[in-house]
Structures are given as C-alpha cells and as structure tokens.
Coordinates of C-alpha atoms in Angstrom, one line a residue:
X1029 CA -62.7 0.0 77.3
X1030 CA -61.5 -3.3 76.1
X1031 CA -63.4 -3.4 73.2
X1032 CA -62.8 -0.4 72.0
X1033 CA -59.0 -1.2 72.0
X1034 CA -59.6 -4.6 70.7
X1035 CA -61.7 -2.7 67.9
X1036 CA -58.9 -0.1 68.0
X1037 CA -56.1 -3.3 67.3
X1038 CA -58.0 -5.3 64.6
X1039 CA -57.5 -2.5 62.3
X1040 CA -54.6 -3.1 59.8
X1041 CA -54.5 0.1 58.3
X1042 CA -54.3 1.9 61.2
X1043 CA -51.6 -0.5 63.2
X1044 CA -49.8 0.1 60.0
X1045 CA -50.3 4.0 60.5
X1046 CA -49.1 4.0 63.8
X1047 CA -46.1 1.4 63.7
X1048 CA -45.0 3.5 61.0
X1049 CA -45.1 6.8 62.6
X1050 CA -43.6 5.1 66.0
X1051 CA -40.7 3.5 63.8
X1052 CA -39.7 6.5 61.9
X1053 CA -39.6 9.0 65.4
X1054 CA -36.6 6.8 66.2
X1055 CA -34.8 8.1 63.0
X1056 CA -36.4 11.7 63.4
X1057 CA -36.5 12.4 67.3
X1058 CA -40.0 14.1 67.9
X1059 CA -39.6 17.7 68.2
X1060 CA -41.8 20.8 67.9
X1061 CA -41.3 20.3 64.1
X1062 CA -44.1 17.5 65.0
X1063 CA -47.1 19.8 65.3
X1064 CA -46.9 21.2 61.9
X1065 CA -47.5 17.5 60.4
X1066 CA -50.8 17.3 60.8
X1067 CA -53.4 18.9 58.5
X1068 CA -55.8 19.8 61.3
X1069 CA -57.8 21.9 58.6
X1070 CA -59.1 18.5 56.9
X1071 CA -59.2 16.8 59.9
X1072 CA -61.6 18.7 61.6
X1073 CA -63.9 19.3 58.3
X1074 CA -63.6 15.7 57.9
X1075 CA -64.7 15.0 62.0
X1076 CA -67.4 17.6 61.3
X1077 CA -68.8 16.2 57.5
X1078 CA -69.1 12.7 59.5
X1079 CA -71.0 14.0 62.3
X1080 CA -73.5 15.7 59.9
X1081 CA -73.9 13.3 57.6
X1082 CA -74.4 10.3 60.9
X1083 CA -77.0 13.0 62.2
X1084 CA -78.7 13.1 58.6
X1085 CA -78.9 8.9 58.5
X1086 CA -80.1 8.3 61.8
X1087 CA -83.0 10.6 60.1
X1088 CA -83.8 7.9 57.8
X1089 CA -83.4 10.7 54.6
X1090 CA -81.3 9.1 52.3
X1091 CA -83.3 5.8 52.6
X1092 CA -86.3 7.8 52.4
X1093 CA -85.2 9.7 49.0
X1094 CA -84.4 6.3 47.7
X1095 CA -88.2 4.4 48.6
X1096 CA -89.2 7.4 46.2
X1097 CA -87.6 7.0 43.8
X1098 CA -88.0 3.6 43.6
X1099 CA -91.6 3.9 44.1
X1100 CA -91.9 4.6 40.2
X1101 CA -90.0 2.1 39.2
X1102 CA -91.5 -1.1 36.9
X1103 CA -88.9 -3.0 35.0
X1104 CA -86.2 -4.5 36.7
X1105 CA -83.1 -2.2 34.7
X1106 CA -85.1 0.6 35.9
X1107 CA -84.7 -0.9 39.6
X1108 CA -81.2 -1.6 39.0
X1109 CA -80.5 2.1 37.3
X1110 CA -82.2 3.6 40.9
X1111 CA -80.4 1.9 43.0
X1112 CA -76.7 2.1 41.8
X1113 CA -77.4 6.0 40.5
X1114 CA -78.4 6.3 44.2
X1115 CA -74.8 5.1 45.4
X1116 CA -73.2 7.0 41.9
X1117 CA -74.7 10.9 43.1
X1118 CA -75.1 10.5 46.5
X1119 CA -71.3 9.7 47.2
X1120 CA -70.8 12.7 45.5
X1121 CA -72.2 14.0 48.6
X1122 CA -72.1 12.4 51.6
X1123 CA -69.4 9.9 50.9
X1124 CA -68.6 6.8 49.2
X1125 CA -68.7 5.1 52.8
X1126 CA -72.1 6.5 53.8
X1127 CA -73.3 5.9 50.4
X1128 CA -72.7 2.1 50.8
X1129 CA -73.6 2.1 54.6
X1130 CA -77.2 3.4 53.6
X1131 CA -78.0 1.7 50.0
X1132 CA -76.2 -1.5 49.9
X1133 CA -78.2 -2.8 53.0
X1134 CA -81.5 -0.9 51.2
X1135 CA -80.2 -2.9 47.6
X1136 CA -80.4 -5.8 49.6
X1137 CA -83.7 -6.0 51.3
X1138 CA -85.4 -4.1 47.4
X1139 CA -83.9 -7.2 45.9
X1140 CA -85.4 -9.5 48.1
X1141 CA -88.7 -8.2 48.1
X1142 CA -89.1 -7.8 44.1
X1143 CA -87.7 -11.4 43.8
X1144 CA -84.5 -10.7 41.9
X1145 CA -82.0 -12.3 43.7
X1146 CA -80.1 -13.1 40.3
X1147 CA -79.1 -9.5 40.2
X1148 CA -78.0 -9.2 44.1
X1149 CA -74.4 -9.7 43.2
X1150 CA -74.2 -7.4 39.9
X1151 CA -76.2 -4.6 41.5
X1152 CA -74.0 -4.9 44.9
X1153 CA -70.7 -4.7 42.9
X1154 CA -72.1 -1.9 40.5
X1155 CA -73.2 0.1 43.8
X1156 CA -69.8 -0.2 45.0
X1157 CA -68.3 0.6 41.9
X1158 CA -70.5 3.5 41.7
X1159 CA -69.8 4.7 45.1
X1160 CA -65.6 5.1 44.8
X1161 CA -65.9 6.7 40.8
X1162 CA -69.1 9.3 41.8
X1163 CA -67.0 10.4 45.2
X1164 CA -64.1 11.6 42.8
X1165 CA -65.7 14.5 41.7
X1166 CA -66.2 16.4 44.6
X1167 CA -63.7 17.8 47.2
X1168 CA -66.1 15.9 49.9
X1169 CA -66.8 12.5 48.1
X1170 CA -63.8 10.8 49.9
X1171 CA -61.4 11.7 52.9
X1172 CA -58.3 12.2 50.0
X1173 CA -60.3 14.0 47.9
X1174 CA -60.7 16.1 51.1
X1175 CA -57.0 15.8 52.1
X1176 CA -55.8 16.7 48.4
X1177 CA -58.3 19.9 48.0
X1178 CA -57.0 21.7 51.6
X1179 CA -52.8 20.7 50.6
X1180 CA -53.4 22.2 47.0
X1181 CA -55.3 25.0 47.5
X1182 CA -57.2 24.6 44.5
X1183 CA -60.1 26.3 43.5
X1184 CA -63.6 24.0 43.5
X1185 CA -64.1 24.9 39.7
X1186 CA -60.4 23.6 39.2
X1187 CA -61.0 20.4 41.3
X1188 CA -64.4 19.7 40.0
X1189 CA -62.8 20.1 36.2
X1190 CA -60.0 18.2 36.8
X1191 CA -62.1 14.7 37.8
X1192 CA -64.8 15.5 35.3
X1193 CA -63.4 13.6 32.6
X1194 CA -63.5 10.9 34.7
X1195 CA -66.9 11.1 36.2
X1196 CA -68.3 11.1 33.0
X1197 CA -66.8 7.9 31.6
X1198 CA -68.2 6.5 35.1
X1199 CA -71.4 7.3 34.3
X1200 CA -71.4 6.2 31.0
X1201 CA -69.7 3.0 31.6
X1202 CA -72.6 1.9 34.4
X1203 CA -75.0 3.3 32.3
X1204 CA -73.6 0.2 29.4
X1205 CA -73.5 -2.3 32.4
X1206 CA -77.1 -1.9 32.9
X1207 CA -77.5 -3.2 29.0
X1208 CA -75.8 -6.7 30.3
X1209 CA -77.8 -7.4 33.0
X1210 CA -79.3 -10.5 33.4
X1211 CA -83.3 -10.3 33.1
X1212 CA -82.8 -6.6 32.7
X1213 CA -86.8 -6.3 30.8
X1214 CA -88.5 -8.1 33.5
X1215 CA -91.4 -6.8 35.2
X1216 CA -91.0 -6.4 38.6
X1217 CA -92.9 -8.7 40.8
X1218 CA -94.1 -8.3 44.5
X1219 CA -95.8 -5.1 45.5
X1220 CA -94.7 -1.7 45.7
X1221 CA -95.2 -1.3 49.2
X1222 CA -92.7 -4.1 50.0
X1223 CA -90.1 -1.4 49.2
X1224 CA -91.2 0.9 51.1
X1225 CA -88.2 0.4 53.6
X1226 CA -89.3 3.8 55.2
X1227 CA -92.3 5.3 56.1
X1228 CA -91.6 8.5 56.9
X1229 CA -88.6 11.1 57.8
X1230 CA -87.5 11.8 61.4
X1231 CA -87.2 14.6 62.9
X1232 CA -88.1 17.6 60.8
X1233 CA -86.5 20.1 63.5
X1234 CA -83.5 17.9 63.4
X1235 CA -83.4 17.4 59.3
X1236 CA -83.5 21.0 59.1
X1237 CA -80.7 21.7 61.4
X1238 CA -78.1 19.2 60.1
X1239 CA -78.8 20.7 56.9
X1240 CA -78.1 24.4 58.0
X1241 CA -74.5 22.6 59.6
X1242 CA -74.2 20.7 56.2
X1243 CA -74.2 24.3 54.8
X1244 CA -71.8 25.8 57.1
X1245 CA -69.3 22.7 56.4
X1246 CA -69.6 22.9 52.6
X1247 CA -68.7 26.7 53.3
X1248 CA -65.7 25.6 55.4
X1249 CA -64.5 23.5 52.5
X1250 CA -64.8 26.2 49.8
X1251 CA -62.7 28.4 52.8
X1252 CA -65.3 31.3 52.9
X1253 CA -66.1 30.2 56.8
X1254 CA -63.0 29.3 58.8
X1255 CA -62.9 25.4 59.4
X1256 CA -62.7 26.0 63.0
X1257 CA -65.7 27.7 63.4
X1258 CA -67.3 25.3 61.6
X1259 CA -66.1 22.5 64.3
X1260 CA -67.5 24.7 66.7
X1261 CA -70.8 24.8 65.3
X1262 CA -71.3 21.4 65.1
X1263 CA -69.6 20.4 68.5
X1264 CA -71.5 23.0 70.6
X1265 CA -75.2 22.3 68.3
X1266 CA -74.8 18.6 67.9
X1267 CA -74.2 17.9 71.7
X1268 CA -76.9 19.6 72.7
X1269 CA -79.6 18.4 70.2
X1270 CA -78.5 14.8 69.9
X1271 CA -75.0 14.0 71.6
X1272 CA -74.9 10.5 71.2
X1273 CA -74.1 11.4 67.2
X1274 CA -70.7 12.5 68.5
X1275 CA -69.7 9.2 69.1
X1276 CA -70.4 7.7 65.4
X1277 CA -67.7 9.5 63.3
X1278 CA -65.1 7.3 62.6
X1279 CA -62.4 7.8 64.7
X1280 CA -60.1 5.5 63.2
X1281 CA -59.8 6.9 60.1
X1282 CA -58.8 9.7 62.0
X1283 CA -56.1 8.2 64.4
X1284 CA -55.0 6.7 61.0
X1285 CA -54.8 10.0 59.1
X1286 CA -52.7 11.1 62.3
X1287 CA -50.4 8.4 61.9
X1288 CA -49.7 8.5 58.5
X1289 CA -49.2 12.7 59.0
X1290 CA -46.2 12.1 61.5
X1291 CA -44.7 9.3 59.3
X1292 CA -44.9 11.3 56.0
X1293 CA -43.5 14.8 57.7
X1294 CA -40.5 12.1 59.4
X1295 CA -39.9 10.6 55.7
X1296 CA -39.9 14.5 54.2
X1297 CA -37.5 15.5 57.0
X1298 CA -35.0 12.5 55.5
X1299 CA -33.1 14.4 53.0
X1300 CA -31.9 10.6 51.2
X1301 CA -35.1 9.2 51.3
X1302 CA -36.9 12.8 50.2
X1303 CA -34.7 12.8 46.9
X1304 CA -35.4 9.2 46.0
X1305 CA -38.6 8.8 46.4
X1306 CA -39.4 12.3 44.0
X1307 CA -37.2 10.8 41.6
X1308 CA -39.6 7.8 41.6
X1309 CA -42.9 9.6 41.1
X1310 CA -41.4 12.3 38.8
X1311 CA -43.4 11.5 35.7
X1312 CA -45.4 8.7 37.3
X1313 CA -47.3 9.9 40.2
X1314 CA -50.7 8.7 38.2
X1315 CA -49.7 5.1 37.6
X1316 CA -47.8 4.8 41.0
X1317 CA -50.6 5.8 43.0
X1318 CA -52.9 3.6 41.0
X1319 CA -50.1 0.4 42.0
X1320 CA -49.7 1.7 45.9
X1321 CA -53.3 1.9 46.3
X1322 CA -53.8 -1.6 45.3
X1323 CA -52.2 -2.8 48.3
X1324 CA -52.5 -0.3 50.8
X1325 CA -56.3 1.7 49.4
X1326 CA -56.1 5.0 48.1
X1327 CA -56.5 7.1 51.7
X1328 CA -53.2 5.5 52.6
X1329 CA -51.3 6.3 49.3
X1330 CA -52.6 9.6 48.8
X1331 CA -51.0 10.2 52.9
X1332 CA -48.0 8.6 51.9
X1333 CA -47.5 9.9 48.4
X1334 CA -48.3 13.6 48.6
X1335 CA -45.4 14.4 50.3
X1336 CA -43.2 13.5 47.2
X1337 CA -44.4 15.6 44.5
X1338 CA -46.3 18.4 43.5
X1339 CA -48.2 17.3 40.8
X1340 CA -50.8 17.1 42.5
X1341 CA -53.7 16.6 39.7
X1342 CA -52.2 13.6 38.3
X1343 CA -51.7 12.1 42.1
X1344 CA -55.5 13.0 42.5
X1345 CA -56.5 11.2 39.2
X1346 CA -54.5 8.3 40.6
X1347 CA -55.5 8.0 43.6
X1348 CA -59.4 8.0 42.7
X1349 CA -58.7 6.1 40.0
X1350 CA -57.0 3.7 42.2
X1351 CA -59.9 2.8 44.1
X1352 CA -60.9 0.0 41.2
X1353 CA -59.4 -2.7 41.1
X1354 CA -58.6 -5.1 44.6
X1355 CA -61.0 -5.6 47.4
X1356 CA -58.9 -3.1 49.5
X1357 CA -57.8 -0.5 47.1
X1358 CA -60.8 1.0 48.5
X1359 CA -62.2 0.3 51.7
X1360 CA -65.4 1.3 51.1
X1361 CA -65.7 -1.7 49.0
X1362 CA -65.7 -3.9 52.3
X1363 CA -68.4 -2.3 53.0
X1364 CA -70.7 -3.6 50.3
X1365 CA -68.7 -7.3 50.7
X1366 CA -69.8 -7.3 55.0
X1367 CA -73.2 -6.4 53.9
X1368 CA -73.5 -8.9 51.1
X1369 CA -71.6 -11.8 53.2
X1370 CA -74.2 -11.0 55.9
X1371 CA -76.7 -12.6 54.2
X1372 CA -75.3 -14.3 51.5
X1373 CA -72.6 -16.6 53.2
X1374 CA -72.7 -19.3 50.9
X1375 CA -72.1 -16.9 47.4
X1376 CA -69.3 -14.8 48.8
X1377 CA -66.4 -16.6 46.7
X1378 CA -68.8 -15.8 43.7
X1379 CA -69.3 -12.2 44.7
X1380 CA -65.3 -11.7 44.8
X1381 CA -64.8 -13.1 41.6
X1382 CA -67.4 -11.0 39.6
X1383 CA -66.2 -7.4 42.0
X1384 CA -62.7 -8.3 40.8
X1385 CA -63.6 -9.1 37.3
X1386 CA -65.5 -6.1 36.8
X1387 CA -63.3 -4.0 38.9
X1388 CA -60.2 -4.9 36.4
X1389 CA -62.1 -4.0 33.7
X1390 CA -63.0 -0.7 34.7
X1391 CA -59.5 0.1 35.8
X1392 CA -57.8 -0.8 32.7
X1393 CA -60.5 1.3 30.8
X1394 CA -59.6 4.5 33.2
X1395 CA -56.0 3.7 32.7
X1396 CA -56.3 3.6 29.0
X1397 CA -58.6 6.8 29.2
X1398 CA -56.0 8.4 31.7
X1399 CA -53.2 8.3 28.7
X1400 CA -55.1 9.2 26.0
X1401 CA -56.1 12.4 27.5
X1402 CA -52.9 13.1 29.3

C-alpha cells in the first residue's frame, strides 16, 4: 500500500490534477453539479482499450508482427523504415504509449544485435516521433484524441479527415529522415535469427478473445454498442480468463483525467474566469494549445482547454500537434527517454539534444503547415 501511494505521489501531472481540483472546490463548493464533470463515456472506453491492448502484449503479438517484418529486412534504412513505421501505424491503434512500451525496448535489443548502435539514438527519437504524429489520426491513438471524439460528437469520417492532412506530412517527413541517416546503405551484419526477439504467439484462445473485445471497444467508440456494455464485457471476460490484466491499465492517467474533469467544470462554473479565458482562445485555440502543451503535455491541455471554446478542430489539431516539441509535451516521449537511459546512461545528454533538435524542427514545419492550410 505504501508504494502504491508513493507511486501514486511521484506523479506531477497528477498531484497537479488533484491540487487543482481540491483548490478550485473552495471557490465552487462541491455540489451535485459535481457528477456531471466527468466524462465517464471516455473514461470507461479508455479503462477498457488499456485492458485489451495489456491483454494483447502480454501475448507477445505486436513484438511478434514486428520479428516478421523485420525478418526480410537487409540494408540498414530498411531496418530503420520497419522499425519506426512499426511505432508510426501501430499507434494508430493501440496507442502511442503502447506503441513505445512494445518497440522502443524491441528497437533496442534489433539495434544491438545487427551492430548499429550509431543509429540507436536517431531511430529512438524517430520511433517516438512516430508514435505522438501516427496516434493523431485515429479517435483511439491517444487518450485526447479519445476525450475530444466523445465531447464533439463527431463523426469518425470527420475526425479521421480532419488529422489527415497532418498524418500525411508525418509520413512524408520520416519517410525524408530515413534519407539522412547515418550508414543508411549498409548491409546488415549479425544473423537474422538474433532478431528474432519472439518465437512464437501466446495464447491463441486468448489472442482470439482480446480481439473479439478489441472489436466490441472499437464499436463502443464509433457509439453503435453502448460504452457501458462494452466495460462490462471486458470486466466480467477479462477477470475470468486472465485477472491479473485488470491491474495494468494505467490508473493514473485515470485519477488524473478525474482531476482535471472537476477542476475544468469548477473553472466553467466561474462566470469571470469563463469569459476571459474564451476571449483568449477565440481565434487561437491552435497555437495556444500548441504553447500549453509544451509545459503541461497535450492530455493536460486538451482537459484544461476544452472547456473554453468550441472550435473544437483547431483545439484537436493543436493539441496533437502539440505533442512535438519538449520532452513533456508528450509523455509518451519519456517513455522512449526511460528505455533508452536504461541502457545508455552515459549518452542521455546526447539523446535530449538530438529529440529536441528534431522535435523543433518538426513542430515548426506543422506550424507553418497548420497556417497555410487554415
């Protein structure tokens, strides 16, 4: 119990989240009003899409999808291409969080074995950046994406048209950073089956049955099967094939998302600080969400933000968009910096100078994209 609340404490985004919420129910006394803060539509699609997708890793099939892929692979761009398209479609998916959880680590020990540890930190930073910009296009890529599609009711054509522009330019951009990397005609070296990071799938019965539930959720998003029943399903199927996988969602996003509901609704319920802070994103909810998420990462700003405009498109452009840039304006990206620093203590000042470097330069390009089209 005390680690979990030390685990539960050395979060910043969600002390933030909760400090917040406690500060702002001294100005607006908590009152039945409370309840209808919180979007327990994408909260419980969200709960159910991480239990799912945990169930579908702890069947080794996204590494396994990957150590084919790669099996065909000869020059060391075509390595590279795998490995960050990998992270680029799968986010699309199954998350930019689980896409870095399950290929950064597999990136890592692929490098290793071929002998290219000159293109461990380019690779790593491409993944990630692959990650955050192939999540955008989907409603389930990213917990905001997710949060955005339930508040605006949007159709999934709509959504999906609205980020394409954008996930285009993605792919064409990594598709130009593969031309600048370094050794990019080399052979590979070392044998094939030192990539084989998997040998085989779990369980097939299981596989099958976090697909059918993967199924049903993608339903629940596209609202043809009520999101509860959906929650249901998994609870009630998940604890009695494999009940342990209830306990790796990641609660404190969740706990966060709560805490950012009730400080949001308090803040709308302020009729002063209501009109002000429309006024301010009137006309600039792209560019400010692209600022706020800098400092606080997009899930936060989109919470924070939403409440003060209805332009809804150009906040979800922002926000996505947003995710380049610092360390933290996505937290995904720690992800891929953990992973790396794990094993690479000694080049982690290195590795934050290159992710930032790059990271600028994609954002200014989406930025300068953003206005053109606008």
């Amino acid at each position: 119990m005390k680690n979990k609340l030390k685990k539960l404490l050395s979060d910043p985004v969600l002390v933030i989240a909760w400090i917040l919420a406690f500060l702002s129910s001294f100005i607006v006394l908590p009152d039945a009003e409370y309840a209808g803060y919180i979007d327990f539509r994408s909260l419980g699609i969200l709960w159910g899409l991480m239990i799912i997708i945990q169930g579908l890793r702890e069947n080794s099939i996204f590494e396994k999808i990957g150590d084919i892929l790669l099996s065909k692979v000869k020059k060391s761009w075509h390595l590279a291409l795998v490995l960050v398209f990998l992270c680029f479609v799968s986010s699309m998916f199954i998350t930019n969080d689980v896409a870095l959880i399950t290929f950064v680590p597999f990136a890592l020990m692929t490098l290793s074995s071929c002998k290219r540890e000159d293109l461990m930190i380019p690779v790593i930073v491409l993944q990630t950046i692959a990650a955050n910009l192939g999540s955008m296009l989907t409603p389930i890529g990213n917990p905001q994406n997710l949060y955005l599609y339930g508040l605006t009711g949007m159709g999934i054509g709509e959504f999906v048209l609205c980020m394409l522009p954008y996930s285009v330019l993605a792919a064409v951009l990594l598709l130009a950073a593969m031309l600048v990397l370094p050794g990019k005609a080399k052979t590979l070296e070392g044998r094939k089956k030192d990539y084989n990071i998997v040998r085989h799938f779990g369980s097939t019965k299981q596989i099958v049955v976090y697909c059918l539930l993967f199924a049903i959720a993608l339903l629940s998003v596209l609202r043809i099967v009520p999101w509860f029943i959906m929650v249901v399903a998994v609870l009630v199927v998940v604890a009695v094939m494999d009940g342990k996988i209830l306990l790796r969602a990641d609660y404190i996003l969740l706990l966060t998302f709560i805490g950012f509901f009730i400080f949001t609704g308090n803040m709308g319920r302020m009729d002063l600080v209501k009109e002000n802070l429309t006024k301010l994103m009137e006309g600039r909810e792209f560019i400010t969400s692209v600022v706020a998420s800098q400092f606080i990462s997009n899930v936060p700003a989109t919470l924070m933000l939403s409440g003060f405009t209805e332009n809804y498109k150009e906040l979800l452009a922002g926000v996505n968009v947003g995710g380049l840039g610092t360390l933290i304006a996505s937290m995904a990206s720690l992800i891929s910096f953990k992973a790396f620093s794990n094993d690479y203590k000694e080049s982690r000042g290195k590795y934050l100078l290159v992710f930032t470097a790059v990271n600028v330069l994609f954002l200014l390009i989406f930025v300068g994209m953003h206005f053109v089209i606008a």
